[in-house]
Coordinates of C-alpha atoms in Angstrom, one line a residue:
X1 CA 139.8 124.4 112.0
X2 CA 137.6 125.9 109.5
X3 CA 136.4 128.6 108.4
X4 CA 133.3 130.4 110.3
X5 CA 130.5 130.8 107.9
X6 CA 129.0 134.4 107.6
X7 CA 125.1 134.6 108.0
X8 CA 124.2 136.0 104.4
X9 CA 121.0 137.9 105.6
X10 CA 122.9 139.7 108.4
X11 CA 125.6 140.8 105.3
X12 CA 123.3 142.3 103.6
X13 CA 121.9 144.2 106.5
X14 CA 124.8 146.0 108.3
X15 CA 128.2 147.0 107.7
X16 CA 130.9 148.6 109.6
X17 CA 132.4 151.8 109.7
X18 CA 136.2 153.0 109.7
X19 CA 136.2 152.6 113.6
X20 CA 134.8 149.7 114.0
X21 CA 131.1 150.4 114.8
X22 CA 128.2 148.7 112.8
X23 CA 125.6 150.6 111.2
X24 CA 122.2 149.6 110.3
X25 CA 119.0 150.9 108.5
X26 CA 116.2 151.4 110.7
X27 CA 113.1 149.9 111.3
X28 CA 109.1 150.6 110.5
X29 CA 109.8 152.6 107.0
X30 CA 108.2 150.1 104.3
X31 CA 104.6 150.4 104.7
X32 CA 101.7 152.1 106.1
X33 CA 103.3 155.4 105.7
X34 CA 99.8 157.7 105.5
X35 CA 99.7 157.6 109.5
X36 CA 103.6 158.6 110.1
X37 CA 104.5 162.3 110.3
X38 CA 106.9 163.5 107.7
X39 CA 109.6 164.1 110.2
X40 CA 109.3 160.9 111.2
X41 CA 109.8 158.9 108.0
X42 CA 112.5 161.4 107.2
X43 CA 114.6 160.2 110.5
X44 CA 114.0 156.4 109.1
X45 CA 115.4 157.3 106.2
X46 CA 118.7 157.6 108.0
X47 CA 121.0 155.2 109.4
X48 CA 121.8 154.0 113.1
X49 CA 124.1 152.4 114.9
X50 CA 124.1 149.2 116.6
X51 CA 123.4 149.3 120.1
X52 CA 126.0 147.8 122.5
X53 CA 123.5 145.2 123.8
X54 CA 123.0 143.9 120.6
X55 CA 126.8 144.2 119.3
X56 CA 128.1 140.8 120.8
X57 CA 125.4 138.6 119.2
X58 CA 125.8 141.0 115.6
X59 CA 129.5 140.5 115.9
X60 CA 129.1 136.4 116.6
X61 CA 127.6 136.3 113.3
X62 CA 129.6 138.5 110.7
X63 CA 132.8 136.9 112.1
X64 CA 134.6 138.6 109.2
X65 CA 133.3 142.2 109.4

């Protein structure tokens, strides 16, 4: 059988941690900054976790993470 193929955008997107979780940056901190508060764009400067609803179809593809 051969190998599964990793999806090269979702690599470069999220990685795992020691136990096994998957982090990811979040969303909405690019562009039209003037409008968000600063706490706000200071808690999107941190990282999240991926939610357990989404961990199946994240996990399907980076087979190898």
């Amino acid at each position: 059988m051969p190998k599964m193929k990793t999806n090269r955008g979702a690599a470069k997107r999220f990685k795992a941690t020691g136990s096994g979780k998957i982090v990811r940056n979040k969303a909405y901190a690019s562009h039209i900054l003037t409008k968000k508060t600063t706490k706000r764009k200071r808690g999107l400067r941190k990282s999240g976790l991926v939610d357990d609803t989404n961990l199946k179809g994240i996990k399907r593809i980076l087979p190898y993470i």
